[in-house]
Coordinates of C-alpha atoms in Angstrom, one line a residue:
M1093 CA 90.6 87.7 54.6
S1094 CA 94.4 87.2 54.2
A1095 CA 96.5 86.7 57.3
P1096 CA 99.4 89.0 58.3
S1097 CA 102.7 88.1 56.9
T1098 CA 104.7 85.6 58.9
P1099 CA 107.8 86.6 60.8
S1100 CA 111.2 85.1 60.0
R1101 CA 112.8 82.3 62.0
P1102 CA 113.5 83.4 65.6
T1103 CA 117.1 84.1 66.5
V1104 CA 117.8 83.2 70.1
T1105 CA 120.8 83.1 72.4
E1106 CA 121.8 80.0 74.3
R1107 CA 120.5 81.5 77.5
E1108 CA 117.2 82.4 75.9
A1109 CA 116.8 78.8 74.6
R1110 CA 117.4 77.5 78.1
Q1111 CA 114.8 79.8 79.5
V1112 CA 112.2 78.5 77.0
A1113 CA 113.0 74.9 78.0
E1114 CA 113.0 75.8 81.7
A1115 CA 109.6 77.5 81.4
A1116 CA 108.1 74.4 79.9
R1117 CA 109.2 72.1 82.8
E1118 CA 106.9 71.0 85.5
Q1119 CA 108.2 73.2 88.2
D1120 CA 106.8 71.4 91.3
W1121 CA 107.1 68.0 92.7
R1122 CA 103.6 67.4 94.2
K1123 CA 104.1 63.6 94.5
P1124 CA 107.0 61.4 95.6
S1125 CA 109.5 60.1 93.1
F1126 CA 111.7 57.1 93.7
A1127 CA 114.2 58.1 91.1
K1128 CA 114.4 61.7 92.3
E1129 CA 115.0 60.5 95.8
L1130 CA 117.7 58.1 94.5
F1131 CA 119.7 60.9 93.0
L1132 CA 119.4 62.8 96.3
G1133 CA 121.0 59.8 98.1
R1134 CA 117.7 58.6 99.6
F1135 CA 116.9 55.0 98.8
R1136 CA 113.1 54.9 99.2
L1137 CA 112.4 51.2 98.7
D1138 CA 108.9 51.7 100.3
L1139 CA 107.9 53.6 97.1
I1140 CA 108.3 50.5 94.9
H1141 CA 108.1 47.6 97.3
P1142 CA 105.9 45.6 97.5
H1143 CA 105.5 45.7 93.8
P1144 CA 102.3 47.6 92.8
L1145 CA 99.7 45.5 91.1
P1146 CA 96.9 46.2 88.6
A1147 CA 93.3 45.7 89.5
D1148 CA 91.7 42.3 88.5
E1149 CA 89.3 43.9 86.0
H1150 CA 92.3 45.6 84.3
V1151 CA 94.1 42.3 84.1
Q1152 CA 91.1 40.5 82.6
R1153 CA 90.5 43.3 80.0
G1154 CA 94.2 43.5 79.1
E1155 CA 94.7 39.7 78.8
E1156 CA 91.6 39.3 76.6
F1157 CA 92.9 42.0 74.2
L1158 CA 96.4 40.5 74.2
A1159 CA 95.0 37.1 73.1
K1160 CA 93.2 38.7 70.2
L1161 CA 96.2 40.8 69.3
R1162 CA 98.5 37.8 69.4
D1163 CA 96.2 35.9 67.0
F1164 CA 96.2 38.9 64.7
C1165 CA 100.0 39.2 64.8
E1166 CA 100.4 35.5 64.0
T1167 CA 97.8 35.3 61.2
K1168 CA 97.6 38.8 59.6
I1169 CA 101.0 40.4 59.9
D1170 CA 104.0 39.4 57.7
G1171 CA 107.0 41.4 58.9
A1172 CA 109.0 40.3 56.0
V1173 CA 106.5 41.7 53.5
I1174 CA 106.6 45.1 55.4
E1175 CA 110.3 45.1 55.3
R1176 CA 110.4 44.2 51.6
D1177 CA 107.8 46.6 50.4
A1178 CA 108.7 49.4 52.9
R1179 CA 105.0 49.8 53.7
I1180 CA 102.4 48.4 56.1
P1181 CA 99.6 47.0 53.9
D1182 CA 96.3 48.9 54.1
A1183 CA 94.5 45.7 55.1
V1184 CA 96.7 45.3 58.1
I1185 CA 96.1 48.9 59.3
T1186 CA 92.3 48.4 58.7
G1187 CA 92.4 45.2 60.7
L1188 CA 94.2 46.9 63.6
K1189 CA 91.5 49.6 63.6
E1190 CA 88.7 47.0 63.7
L1191 CA 90.5 45.2 66.5
G1192 CA 90.5 48.5 68.5
A1193 CA 94.3 48.7 68.6
F1194 CA 94.3 52.4 67.8
G1195 CA 92.1 53.0 70.9
M1196 CA 94.1 51.0 73.4
K1197 CA 94.7 54.0 75.7
I1198 CA 91.4 55.8 75.0
D1199 CA 88.6 55.6 77.6
T1200 CA 85.7 53.2 76.8
K1201 CA 83.2 56.0 76.9
Y1202 CA 84.9 57.4 73.7
G1203 CA 84.9 54.0 72.0
G1204 CA 88.4 53.0 73.1
L1205 CA 89.6 49.9 74.9
G1206 CA 90.6 51.7 78.1
L1207 CA 93.7 49.6 78.7
T1208 CA 96.1 50.5 81.5
Q1209 CA 99.6 51.7 80.7
V1210 CA 100.9 48.2 81.8
Y1211 CA 98.8 46.4 79.2
Y1212 CA 99.2 49.1 76.5
N1213 CA 103.0 48.5 76.8
K1214 CA 102.6 44.7 76.7
A1215 CA 100.6 45.1 73.5
L1216 CA 103.3 47.3 72.0
A1217 CA 105.9 44.8 72.9
L1218 CA 103.9 42.0 71.2
V1219 CA 103.0 43.9 68.0
G1220 CA 106.4 45.4 67.8
S1221 CA 107.9 41.9 67.8
A1222 CA 105.8 41.1 64.7
S1223 CA 106.8 44.4 63.0
P1224 CA 108.6 47.3 64.7
A1225 CA 107.0 49.6 62.1
I1226 CA 103.6 48.7 63.3
G1227 CA 104.7 49.3 66.9
A1228 CA 105.9 52.8 65.9
L1229 CA 102.6 53.4 64.1
L1230 CA 100.5 52.6 67.1
S1231 CA 102.8 54.3 69.5
A1232 CA 103.1 57.6 67.6
H1233 CA 99.3 57.6 67.3
Q1234 CA 98.5 57.1 71.0
S1235 CA 101.6 58.0 73.1
I1236 CA 102.3 61.5 71.5
G1237 CA 99.6 61.9 68.9
V1238 CA 96.1 63.5 69.4
P1239 CA 94.7 61.1 72.1
Q1240 CA 97.2 61.7 75.0
P1241 CA 97.4 65.6 74.8
L1242 CA 93.6 65.7 74.7
K1243 CA 93.2 63.3 77.5
L1244 CA 95.5 65.6 79.7
F1245 CA 94.7 69.1 78.4
G1246 CA 91.7 69.0 76.0
T1247 CA 88.3 70.5 76.6
Q1248 CA 85.3 68.2 76.9
E1249 CA 84.2 69.4 73.5
Q1250 CA 87.5 68.4 72.0
K1251 CA 87.4 65.0 73.6
D1252 CA 83.9 64.4 72.4
T1253 CA 84.8 65.4 68.9
F1254 CA 88.2 63.8 68.3
L1255 CA 88.7 60.8 70.7
P1256 CA 86.0 58.6 69.2
R1257 CA 87.6 59.2 65.8
C1258 CA 91.1 58.3 67.2
A1259 CA 89.7 55.2 68.9
R1260 CA 88.4 53.5 65.7
T1261 CA 88.9 55.3 62.4
D1262 CA 91.5 58.1 62.4
I1263 CA 95.3 57.9 62.6
S1264 CA 97.0 60.8 64.4
A1265 CA 100.5 62.3 64.3
F1266 CA 102.6 64.7 66.3
L1267 CA 104.5 67.5 64.6
L1268 CA 107.1 69.4 66.5
T1269 CA 110.5 69.0 64.7
E1270 CA 111.5 71.3 61.9
P1271 CA 114.4 71.0 59.4
D1272 CA 116.5 73.4 61.5
V1273 CA 114.9 72.7 64.9
G1274 CA 115.4 69.6 66.9
S1275 CA 115.8 69.6 70.6
D1276 CA 115.9 73.5 70.7
P1277 CA 112.3 74.5 70.5
A1278 CA 113.1 78.2 71.2
R1279 CA 113.9 78.5 67.5
L1280 CA 110.6 77.0 66.3
A1281 CA 109.6 78.8 63.1
T1282 CA 106.2 77.5 62.2
T1283 CA 103.7 80.2 63.0
A1284 CA 100.1 80.4 64.0
V1285 CA 98.8 83.9 63.4
P1286 CA 95.5 84.8 64.9
D1287 CA 92.9 85.9 62.3
G1288 CA 89.4 86.3 63.6
D1289 CA 88.1 83.0 65.0
D1290 CA 90.9 81.1 63.4
Y1291 CA 94.7 80.8 63.4
V1292 CA 96.6 80.7 60.2
L1293 CA 99.5 78.2 60.1
D1294 CA 102.6 78.6 58.0
G1295 CA 105.8 76.5 58.2
V1296 CA 107.4 73.1 57.5
K1297 CA 107.6 70.1 59.8
L1298 CA 110.2 67.3 59.5
W1299 CA 110.1 63.7 60.5
T1300 CA 106.3 63.6 61.0
T1301 CA 105.9 60.0 62.1
N1302 CA 102.5 58.8 60.8
G1303 CA 102.2 62.1 58.9
V1304 CA 102.0 60.4 55.5
V1305 CA 98.8 58.5 56.5
A1306 CA 97.5 60.7 59.3
D1307 CA 93.9 62.0 59.5
L1308 CA 94.6 64.3 62.5
L1309 CA 97.7 66.2 63.5
V1310 CA 98.9 67.7 66.8
V1311 CA 100.9 70.7 65.5
M1312 CA 103.2 72.9 67.6
A1313 CA 103.4 76.4 66.2
R1314 CA 104.5 79.8 67.5
V1315 CA 101.8 82.4 68.1
P1316 CA 103.1 86.0 67.8
K1317 CA 102.5 88.1 70.8
S1318 CA 100.0 90.8 70.1
E1319 CA 97.1 92.6 71.8
G1320 CA 94.8 90.1 73.3
H1321 CA 97.2 87.2 72.6
K1322 CA 99.9 86.0 75.1
G1323 CA 101.7 84.3 72.2
G1324 CA 104.3 81.6 72.5
I1325 CA 104.6 78.0 71.3
T1326 CA 101.1 76.6 71.2
A1327 CA 99.5 73.2 70.4
F1328 CA 96.7 72.7 67.9
V1329 CA 94.6 69.8 66.5
V1330 CA 94.6 70.1 62.8
E1331 CA 92.7 68.1 60.2
A1332 CA 95.3 66.5 57.8
T1333 CA 93.1 67.2 54.8
S1334 CA 92.9 70.9 55.4
E1335 CA 93.5 73.2 52.5
G1336 CA 97.2 74.2 52.3
I1337 CA 98.7 71.1 53.9
T1338 CA 101.1 69.1 51.7
V1339 CA 103.0 66.0 52.6
E1340 CA 106.0 66.8 50.4
N1341 CA 108.1 63.7 51.0
R1342 CA 107.9 60.2 52.5
N1343 CA 111.2 59.8 54.2
A1344 CA 113.2 56.6 54.1
F1345 CA 115.5 55.3 56.9
M1346 CA 118.1 52.7 57.7
G1347 CA 115.5 50.8 59.8
L1348 CA 111.7 50.8 60.3
R1349 CA 111.2 50.7 56.6
G1350 CA 107.4 50.6 57.0
L1351 CA 107.4 53.8 58.9
E1352 CA 105.0 56.4 57.4
N1353 CA 107.2 59.4 58.2
G1354 CA 107.3 62.5 56.0
V1355 CA 107.9 66.2 55.5
T1356 CA 104.7 68.3 56.0
R1357 CA 104.2 71.9 54.7
F1358 CA 101.6 74.3 56.0
H1359 CA 100.7 77.2 53.8
R1360 CA 98.0 79.5 55.1
V1361 CA 96.2 76.6 56.8
R1362 CA 93.2 77.9 58.7
V1363 CA 92.6 76.2 62.1
P1364 CA 89.6 77.1 64.3
A1365 CA 90.6 78.6 67.6
A1366 CA 88.4 75.9 69.2
H1367 CA 91.0 73.4 68.1
R1368 CA 93.8 75.0 70.2
I1369 CA 94.9 72.6 73.0
G1370 CA 95.3 74.6 76.2
P1371 CA 96.1 78.3 76.4
E1372 CA 98.6 80.1 74.1
G1373 CA 102.2 79.5 75.1
A1374 CA 101.5 76.1 76.8
G1375 CA 102.6 74.0 73.8
L1376 CA 105.9 72.8 75.1
K1377 CA 104.6 72.1 78.6
I1378 CA 101.8 70.0 76.9
A1379 CA 104.4 68.1 74.9
L1380 CA 106.7 67.4 77.8
T1381 CA 103.9 66.4 80.1
T1382 CA 102.5 64.1 77.4
L1383 CA 106.0 62.5 77.1
N1384 CA 106.1 61.7 80.9
T1385 CA 104.3 58.5 80.2
G1386 CA 104.5 58.6 76.4
R1387 CA 108.2 57.8 76.6
L1388 CA 107.3 54.4 78.1
S1389 CA 106.2 53.1 74.6
L1390 CA 109.8 52.9 73.4
P1391 CA 111.2 50.8 76.2
A1392 CA 108.1 48.6 75.8
M1393 CA 109.2 47.7 72.3
C1394 CA 112.8 47.4 73.5
V1395 CA 111.6 44.7 76.0
G1396 CA 109.9 42.9 73.1
A1397 CA 113.2 43.1 71.1
G1398 CA 115.1 41.7 74.1
K1399 CA 112.7 38.8 74.5
W1400 CA 113.0 37.9 70.8
S1401 CA 116.8 38.3 70.9
L1402 CA 117.0 35.9 73.8
K1403 CA 114.8 33.3 72.1
I1404 CA 116.9 33.4 68.9
A1405 CA 120.2 33.3 70.9
R1406 CA 119.0 30.3 72.9
E1407 CA 117.8 28.3 70.0
W1408 CA 120.7 29.1 67.7
S1409 CA 123.4 28.7 70.3
A1410 CA 122.1 25.2 71.2
A1411 CA 121.9 24.1 67.6
R1412 CA 125.2 25.5 66.3
E1413 CA 128.2 23.4 67.3
Q1414 CA 131.9 24.4 67.2
W1415 CA 134.9 22.5 68.4
G1416 CA 132.7 19.6 69.7
K1417 CA 130.0 21.5 71.7
P1418 CA 127.2 24.0 71.2
V1419 CA 128.6 27.6 70.7
G1420 CA 126.5 28.7 73.7
L1421 CA 128.7 26.7 76.0
H1422 CA 131.8 28.5 74.9
E1423 CA 132.4 31.2 77.5
A1424 CA 132.9 34.0 74.9
V1425 CA 129.5 33.4 73.5
G1426 CA 127.9 32.4 76.8
S1427 CA 128.7 35.8 78.4
K1428 CA 126.7 37.5 75.7
I1429 CA 123.7 35.2 76.2
S1430 CA 123.8 35.8 79.9
F1431 CA 123.9 39.6 79.3
I1432 CA 120.8 39.3 77.0
A1433 CA 118.9 37.2 79.5
A1434 CA 119.7 39.3 82.6
T1435 CA 119.2 42.6 80.8
T1436 CA 115.8 41.6 79.3
F1437 CA 114.6 40.6 82.8
A1438 CA 115.8 44.0 84.2
L1439 CA 114.3 46.0 81.3
E1440 CA 110.9 44.3 81.8
A1441 CA 111.2 45.0 85.5
V1442 CA 111.8 48.7 84.9
L1443 CA 109.0 48.9 82.3
D1444 CA 106.4 47.1 84.4
L1445 CA 107.2 49.0 87.6
S1446 CA 107.2 52.4 85.9
S1447 CA 104.0 51.6 84.0
Q1448 CA 102.2 50.4 87.1
M1449 CA 103.2 53.6 89.0
A1450 CA 101.9 55.6 86.0
D1451 CA 98.6 53.8 86.3
E1452 CA 98.3 54.4 90.0
D1453 CA 99.2 58.0 89.7
R1454 CA 100.5 58.2 93.2
N1455 CA 104.1 58.9 92.3
D1456 CA 105.7 61.5 90.0
I1457 CA 107.3 59.3 87.3
R1458 CA 108.8 61.9 85.0
I1459 CA 112.4 60.7 85.9
E1460 CA 111.5 57.1 86.0
A1461 CA 109.9 57.2 82.5
A1462 CA 112.9 59.2 81.1
L1463 CA 115.3 56.6 82.7
A1464 CA 113.3 53.8 81.2
K1465 CA 113.5 55.3 77.7
L1466 CA 117.2 56.1 78.0
Y1467 CA 118.3 52.8 79.6
G1468 CA 115.9 50.7 77.4
S1469 CA 117.1 52.2 74.1
E1470 CA 120.8 51.8 75.0
M1471 CA 120.6 48.3 76.4
A1472 CA 118.3 47.0 73.6
W1473 CA 120.8 48.2 71.0
L1474 CA 123.6 46.3 72.9
M1475 CA 121.5 43.2 73.1
A1476 CA 120.8 43.3 69.4
D1477 CA 124.5 43.8 68.6
H1478 CA 125.3 40.8 70.8
L1479 CA 122.7 38.8 68.9
V1480 CA 124.3 39.7 65.5
Q1481 CA 127.7 38.7 66.9
I1482 CA 126.4 35.4 68.2
R1483 CA 124.9 34.6 64.8
G1484 CA 128.2 35.4 63.1
G1485 CA 128.0 35.8 59.4
R1486 CA 124.4 34.8 59.5
G1487 CA 123.7 37.8 61.7
F1488 CA 125.0 40.1 59.0
E1489 CA 123.0 38.4 56.3
T1490 CA 119.4 39.5 55.6
A1491 CA 116.5 37.3 56.4
A1492 CA 115.5 37.2 52.7
S1493 CA 119.0 35.9 51.7
L1494 CA 118.9 33.3 54.4
A1495 CA 115.5 32.0 53.2
A1496 CA 116.7 32.0 49.6
R1497 CA 119.4 29.5 50.4
G1498 CA 117.2 27.3 52.6
E1499 CA 117.9 28.5 56.1
R1500 CA 115.6 30.0 58.8
A1501 CA 114.8 33.6 57.9
V1502 CA 116.2 35.3 61.1
P1503 CA 116.1 39.1 60.7
A1504 CA 119.0 39.8 63.2
E1505 CA 120.5 42.6 61.1
Q1506 CA 117.1 44.1 60.7
I1507 CA 116.4 44.3 64.4
L1508 CA 119.8 46.1 64.8
R1509 CA 118.7 48.7 62.2
D1510 CA 115.2 49.0 63.6
L1511 CA 116.4 49.5 67.2
R1512 CA 119.0 52.2 66.4
I1513 CA 116.4 55.0 66.1
N1514 CA 115.2 54.5 69.7
R1515 CA 118.4 56.2 70.9
I1516 CA 117.3 59.3 69.0
F1517 CA 113.4 59.1 69.0
E1518 CA 111.6 61.2 71.6
G1519 CA 114.8 62.7 73.0
S1520 CA 118.2 61.5 72.0
T1521 CA 120.5 59.8 74.5
E1522 CA 122.4 63.1 74.8
I1523 CA 119.3 65.2 75.4
M1524 CA 117.9 62.6 77.8
H1525 CA 121.1 62.8 79.9
L1526 CA 120.6 66.6 80.2
L1527 CA 116.9 66.4 80.8
I1528 CA 117.3 63.8 83.6
A1529 CA 120.3 65.6 85.1
R1530 CA 118.2 68.8 85.3
E1531 CA 115.4 67.0 87.1
A1532 CA 117.9 65.2 89.4
V1533 CA 119.5 68.4 90.6
D1534 CA 116.2 70.3 90.9
A1535 CA 116.4 70.2 94.7
H1536 CA 119.8 71.8 94.7
L1537 CA 118.8 74.5 92.2
S1538 CA 115.7 75.3 94.2
V1539 CA 117.7 76.2 97.2
A1540 CA 121.0 77.4 95.7
G1541 CA 120.3 78.2 92.1
D1542 CA 120.5 82.0 92.7
L1543 CA 124.0 81.6 94.0
I1544 CA 125.3 80.6 90.5
D1545 CA 122.9 82.8 88.5
P1546 CA 125.0 85.7 87.1
D1547 CA 121.9 87.8 86.7
K1548 CA 120.9 87.7 90.4
S1549 CA 121.7 90.6 92.7
L1550 CA 123.9 90.3 95.8
S1551 CA 120.8 90.4 98.0
D1552 CA 119.3 87.5 96.1
K1553 CA 122.6 85.6 96.4
A1554 CA 122.7 86.3 100.1
R1555 CA 119.2 84.9 100.6
A1556 CA 120.0 81.9 98.5
G1557 CA 123.2 81.3 100.6
A1558 CA 121.1 81.3 103.7
Q1559 CA 118.6 78.8 102.3
A1560 CA 121.3 76.6 101.0
G1561 CA 123.0 76.6 104.4
V1562 CA 119.8 75.3 106.1
F1563 CA 119.2 72.7 103.4
Y1564 CA 122.7 71.3 103.3
A1565 CA 123.1 71.3 107.1
K1566 CA 120.2 68.8 107.2
W1567 CA 121.0 66.9 104.0
L1568 CA 124.7 66.3 104.0
P1569 CA 125.0 64.4 107.3
K1570 CA 122.4 61.9 106.0
L1571 CA 124.8 61.0 103.2
V1572 CA 127.4 59.6 105.6
A1573 CA 125.6 56.4 106.9
G1574 CA 122.5 54.4 106.1
P1575 CA 120.9 50.9 106.0
G1576 CA 123.3 49.8 103.3
Q1577 CA 126.0 49.5 105.9
L1578 CA 123.9 47.1 108.1
P1579 CA 124.4 43.5 107.2
R1580 CA 120.8 42.4 107.9
S1581 CA 119.1 45.2 106.0
Y1582 CA 116.5 44.2 103.3
A1583 CA 116.6 40.6 104.7
E1584 CA 113.3 39.7 103.0
F1585 CA 115.3 39.7 99.7
H1586 CA 117.3 36.7 100.9
P1587 CA 114.8 33.8 101.2
S1588 CA 116.2 30.4 101.9
G1589 CA 117.5 28.5 98.9
H1590 CA 117.7 31.7 96.7
P1591 CA 120.6 34.0 95.7
D1592 CA 121.1 36.9 98.1
L1593 CA 119.5 40.0 96.6
S1594 CA 119.6 41.9 99.9
G1595 CA 123.3 42.6 99.3
H1596 CA 122.5 44.3 96.0
L1597 CA 119.9 46.5 97.6
R1598 CA 122.4 47.5 100.3
Y1599 CA 124.8 48.3 97.5
V1600 CA 122.2 50.5 95.8
E1601 CA 121.5 52.4 99.1
R1602 CA 125.3 53.0 99.7
T1603 CA 125.9 53.9 96.1
A1604 CA 122.9 56.3 96.0
R1605 CA 124.5 58.3 98.8
K1606 CA 127.9 58.2 97.1
L1607 CA 126.2 59.5 93.9
A1608 CA 124.6 62.3 95.8
R1609 CA 127.9 63.3 97.4
S1610 CA 129.6 63.2 94.0
T1611 CA 126.9 65.5 92.5
F1612 CA 127.2 67.9 95.5
Y1613 CA 131.0 68.0 95.1
A1614 CA 130.8 68.7 91.4
M1615 CA 128.3 71.6 92.0
S1616 CA 130.6 73.0 94.6
R1617 CA 133.6 72.7 92.3
W1618 CA 132.1 74.0 89.0
Q1619 CA 129.0 76.0 90.2
G1620 CA 127.7 77.9 87.2
R1621 CA 129.9 75.9 84.8
M1622 CA 128.2 72.7 85.8
E1623 CA 125.7 72.8 83.0
S1624 CA 128.6 72.7 80.5
K1625 CA 130.0 69.5 82.0
Q1626 CA 127.8 67.2 79.9
G1627 CA 130.2 64.3 80.1
F1628 CA 130.1 64.3 83.9
L1629 CA 126.3 64.8 84.0
G1630 CA 125.8 61.9 81.5
R1631 CA 127.7 59.6 83.8
I1632 CA 125.8 60.7 86.8
V1633 CA 122.6 59.9 85.0
D1634 CA 123.9 56.5 83.8
I1635 CA 124.8 55.5 87.3
G1636 CA 121.3 56.5 88.5
A1637 CA 119.8 54.4 85.6
E1638 CA 121.8 51.4 86.7
L1639 CA 120.7 51.8 90.3
F1640 CA 117.1 52.2 89.3
A1641 CA 117.3 49.1 87.1
M1642 CA 118.9 47.1 89.9
S1643 CA 116.1 48.1 92.4
A1644 CA 113.4 47.2 89.9
A1645 CA 115.0 43.9 89.1
C1646 CA 115.2 42.9 92.8
V1647 CA 111.6 44.0 93.5
R1648 CA 110.3 42.1 90.5
A1649 CA 112.2 39.0 91.5
E1650 CA 110.7 39.0 95.0
H1651 CA 107.3 39.7 93.6
L1652 CA 107.5 36.7 91.3
R1653 CA 108.8 34.5 94.1
A1654 CA 106.0 35.6 96.5
R1655 CA 103.4 34.6 94.0
G1656 CA 105.1 31.4 93.0
D1657 CA 105.9 32.4 89.4
H1658 CA 109.4 31.3 88.4
G1659 CA 110.7 32.8 91.6
R1660 CA 114.0 30.9 91.8
E1661 CA 114.8 31.6 88.2
A1662 CA 113.9 35.3 88.6
Y1663 CA 116.2 35.6 91.6
Q1664 CA 119.0 34.1 89.5
L1665 CA 118.4 36.5 86.7
A1666 CA 118.2 39.5 89.1
D1667 CA 121.4 38.4 90.8
A1668 CA 123.2 38.1 87.4
F1669 CA 121.9 41.5 86.3
C1670 CA 122.9 43.2 89.5
R1671 CA 126.4 41.8 89.4
Q1672 CA 126.8 42.9 85.8
A1673 CA 125.4 46.4 86.7
R1674 CA 127.7 46.8 89.7
I1675 CA 130.7 46.4 87.4
R1676 CA 129.3 49.1 85.1
V1677 CA 128.6 51.4 88.0
E1678 CA 132.1 51.2 89.4
E1679 CA 133.5 51.9 85.9
L1680 CA 131.2 55.0 85.6
F1681 CA 132.3 56.3 89.0
G1682 CA 135.9 56.0 88.0
R1683 CA 135.2 57.9 84.8
L1684 CA 133.6 60.8 86.8
W1685 CA 137.0 62.1 87.7
T1686 CA 139.4 60.2 85.4
N1687 CA 138.4 61.0 81.8
T1688 CA 139.5 62.8 78.7
D1689 CA 136.7 65.4 78.7
D1690 CA 139.0 68.5 78.8
L1691 CA 141.2 67.1 76.1
D1692 CA 138.2 66.1 74.0
R1693 CA 137.0 69.7 74.0
K1694 CA 140.4 70.9 72.7
V1695 CA 140.4 68.3 69.9
V1696 CA 136.8 69.2 68.9
K1697 CA 137.7 72.9 68.7
G1698 CA 140.6 71.9 66.4
V1699 CA 138.4 69.7 64.3
L1700 CA 135.8 72.4 63.8
A1701 CA 138.4 74.9 63.0
G1702 CA 139.9 72.7 60.3
T1703 CA 143.2 72.1 62.2
Y1704 CA 143.1 68.4 61.4
E1705 CA 141.7 68.7 57.9
W1706 CA 144.8 67.0 56.5
L1707 CA 143.7 63.8 58.3
E1708 CA 140.7 63.6 55.9
Q1709 CA 142.9 63.3 52.8
G1710 CA 142.9 60.0 50.9
V1711 CA 139.2 59.4 50.6
V1712 CA 136.3 60.4 48.4
D1713 CA 133.0 61.8 49.7
P1714 CA 130.0 60.1 48.0
S1715 CA 127.6 62.6 49.7
G1716 CA 128.3 65.2 47.1
S1717 CA 127.6 69.0 47.6
G1718 CA 124.0 69.8 48.6
P1719 CA 122.8 71.9 51.6
W1720 CA 123.2 70.4 55.0
I1721 CA 119.7 71.6 56.0
A1722 CA 116.9 71.8 53.4
D1723 CA 115.2 75.2 52.8
A1724 CA 112.2 75.4 55.1
A1725 CA 111.0 78.9 54.1
P1726 CA 107.2 79.2 54.4
G1727 CA 105.3 79.4 51.1
P1728 CA 103.2 77.3 48.8
A1729 CA 104.1 73.7 48.1
Q1730 CA 106.3 73.0 45.1
R1731 CA 105.9 69.2 45.2
E1732 CA 103.2 66.7 44.7
N1733 CA 101.2 65.8 47.8
V1734 CA 102.0 62.2 48.9
H1735 CA 99.5 62.1 51.7
R1736 CA 97.9 58.6 51.7
P1737 CA 95.0 58.3 54.2
I1738 CA 93.9 54.8 55.0
R1739 CA 90.2 54.1 54.3

């Protein structure tokens, strides 16, 4: 039986797009959140200190696997070969399957290893240091591929059917993005039309990480609303070898050359209704909920990159001499080394803290995970850039070229290329700013949102005004004073013989209140126009990220000191990081109100209107003339299928 014809791409207004994104959010805060409280001006140190710890059995299981994985990385993975051939060898992928690496996060009852989030992230940092492409392969499979959505939303039958395959034999991929749809899922065009006991999928998906080699796919598609069908964006588990699926292209990128990322076309692909994950219309909520912890995989690999960058910077800067002494002892280079060391310590603190809180499940970590992804991806890129600068001309030279002329094959330029995508993957920096800002002001919108909603009636606005009055009468006075103004607060963070971290925590407490006051003032000033002030919101979020990282660094330093594990050195690194972060925070506060945002908007309008087109004269454009966005009209494939399952 043929399915009904598919509708054309949805046309939506900006407001409709926002409503779709808002509907997909988790609306309630059922558990406490350290980061949410921080944005509200409340420094809840009790939520993260003492540092939460994994159970002994989880540590033993995790350490045993890390030892096996390290041996595999050192003996079986050749990152240079993957970079040269732009492909992970089949034997390596098969070896990872046999090792159980594809089932790290899958429960043991389904054949997985049952690792905690903490040890899963440690494993990603380790394998990602051997080859970032392998880190991406494993992360895409387990963090956003089939295992995690099924773990959270799948039926028992679906778990029994698919999780054992994902744990040992099958590779999975996540398919949401389309050629003309990125962070605006309201315009999703891939359809899933009900037809008897099946759905019929039609559409094209872009940047399908793992899609070229995948056996199972999580596909987001729009179900048309009809009798008996709620409709909306819906998630499905799809067999990659189903009739009508074509991988039309294996994409190539500036970094992650071994990434098996492609363009996947669906033409009348039949999917059993039993393979639908959750109810119709729940697809975006499933995707966002999956990403609450799934996003932690990227900062895990950023931590690994930071550790490697520090090792290379240390060894090179001690060996290379200029003007009579090692280059690392020259202040201009030394400041970069200090930044790499302190930031690596802080990133690991953020990652371990967020991961352990995810394992304990007693806190809501949606903001913490988003901040870890945002902060980790931005800071890792800076660390890699500093490493290239420290290496000088050798930093710009490829590892293969260095080896060819007899020097150590340090892939500094490669790590810079490989890390660049993390500022775009799983939510670009710009989108992460908006996502985190929305969550950070949720308490305000909950009590006063109707006041700035143009569609609300006068009676609704009156009720909102009354609610807001009660909330702010209690909240605002608490932003005036706090423990950060008392000189002996957080005294346990100033043990004898160690740098004073208590002063940094007092700074965090004071600054959190200042941040909350700034947010409230901006909302009062701009009201409904606040959502358009993306520059301001981005700086608010960046300040919060620095405060979160400072808090995590101090808590980790005290935790290491208490257990006698490099405590003095940890305190030094935390102190250095906090001093560097405070400088960045003060600069961000200054830019909240002194910036070129308004002028920038005028210039942008002029650029887009062609006002400055004369400025582009004098160059040639090697990109030629083709379409900016490829045609993604549904229909049969016109290209050879490059799907390459690993057996």
